[in-house]
Amino acid sequence: MKIDDWLLEILACPACKAALRAETEAEELVCTGCGLIYPVRDDIPVLLVDEARKP
């Protein structure tokens, strides 16, 4: 997974607006607030609440 640091700094969870952290091995973004886990497909974050899974 290749997400630039500057992009990761401005991305936020669409559900609670908290910051996201990258889980590079799993190719996912994890919300630091509510804990939703968003997939990353072909290096593109899918930030849709319907596509996220709960921890």
C-alpha positions as a Python dict, from the first residue, in 0.01 Angstrom:
ca = {
    (1, 'M'): (0, 0, 0),
    (2, 'K'): (137, 335, -98),
    (3, 'I'): (-29, 638, 60),
    (4, 'D'): (177, 953, 90),
    (5, 'D'): (225, 1097, 437),
    (6, 'W'): (80, 1434, 337),
    (7, 'L'): (-239, 1262, 217),
    (8, 'L'): (-271, 1055, 534),
    (9, 'E'): (-246, 1377, 737),
    (10, 'I'): (-552, 1530, 570),
    (11, 'L'): (-769, 1218, 550),
    (12, 'A'): (-1034, 1180, 820),
    (13, 'C'): (-1293, 922, 913),
    (14, 'P'): (-1620, 1010, 740),
    (15, 'A'): (-1819, 878, 1037),
    (16, 'C'): (-1657, 1064, 1330),
    (17, 'K'): (-1398, 1296, 1164),
    (18, 'A'): (-1105, 1149, 1362),
    (19, 'A'): (-761, 1084, 1214),
    (20, 'L'): (-679, 762, 1031),
    (21, 'R'): (-372, 545, 1068),
    (22, 'A'): (-238, 310, 804),
    (23, 'E'): (-212, -65, 851),
    (24, 'T'): (19, -132, 557),
    (25, 'E'): (34, -511, 585),
    (26, 'A'): (-345, -545, 584),
    (27, 'E'): (-390, -262, 331),
    (28, 'E'): (-641, -83, 550),
    (29, 'L'): (-694, 251, 721),
    (30, 'V'): (-806, 237, 1084),
    (31, 'C'): (-993, 522, 1252),
    (32, 'T'): (-829, 635, 1574),
    (33, 'G'): (-1165, 752, 1708),
    (34, 'C'): (-1449, 508, 1639),
    (35, 'G'): (-1229, 218, 1521),
    (36, 'L'): (-1390, 159, 1181),
    (37, 'I'): (-1158, -9, 933),
    (38, 'Y'): (-1158, 117, 574),
    (39, 'P'): (-1016, -87, 285),
    (40, 'V'): (-751, 39, 45),
    (41, 'R'): (-791, -97, -308),
    (42, 'D'): (-521, -38, -570),
    (43, 'D'): (-361, 225, -342),
    (44, 'I'): (-693, 418, -326),
    (45, 'P'): (-861, 456, 15),
    (46, 'V'): (-1230, 362, 7),
    (47, 'L'): (-1368, 600, 268),
    (48, 'L'): (-1731, 493, 256),
    (49, 'V'): (-1898, 406, 585),
    (50, 'D'): (-2093, 130, 407),
    (51, 'E'): (-1765, -31, 294),
    (52, 'A'): (-1598, -8, 638),
    (53, 'R'): (-1593, -296, 881),
    (54, 'K'): (-1612, -284, 1257),
    (55, 'P'): (-1319, -402, 1468),
}
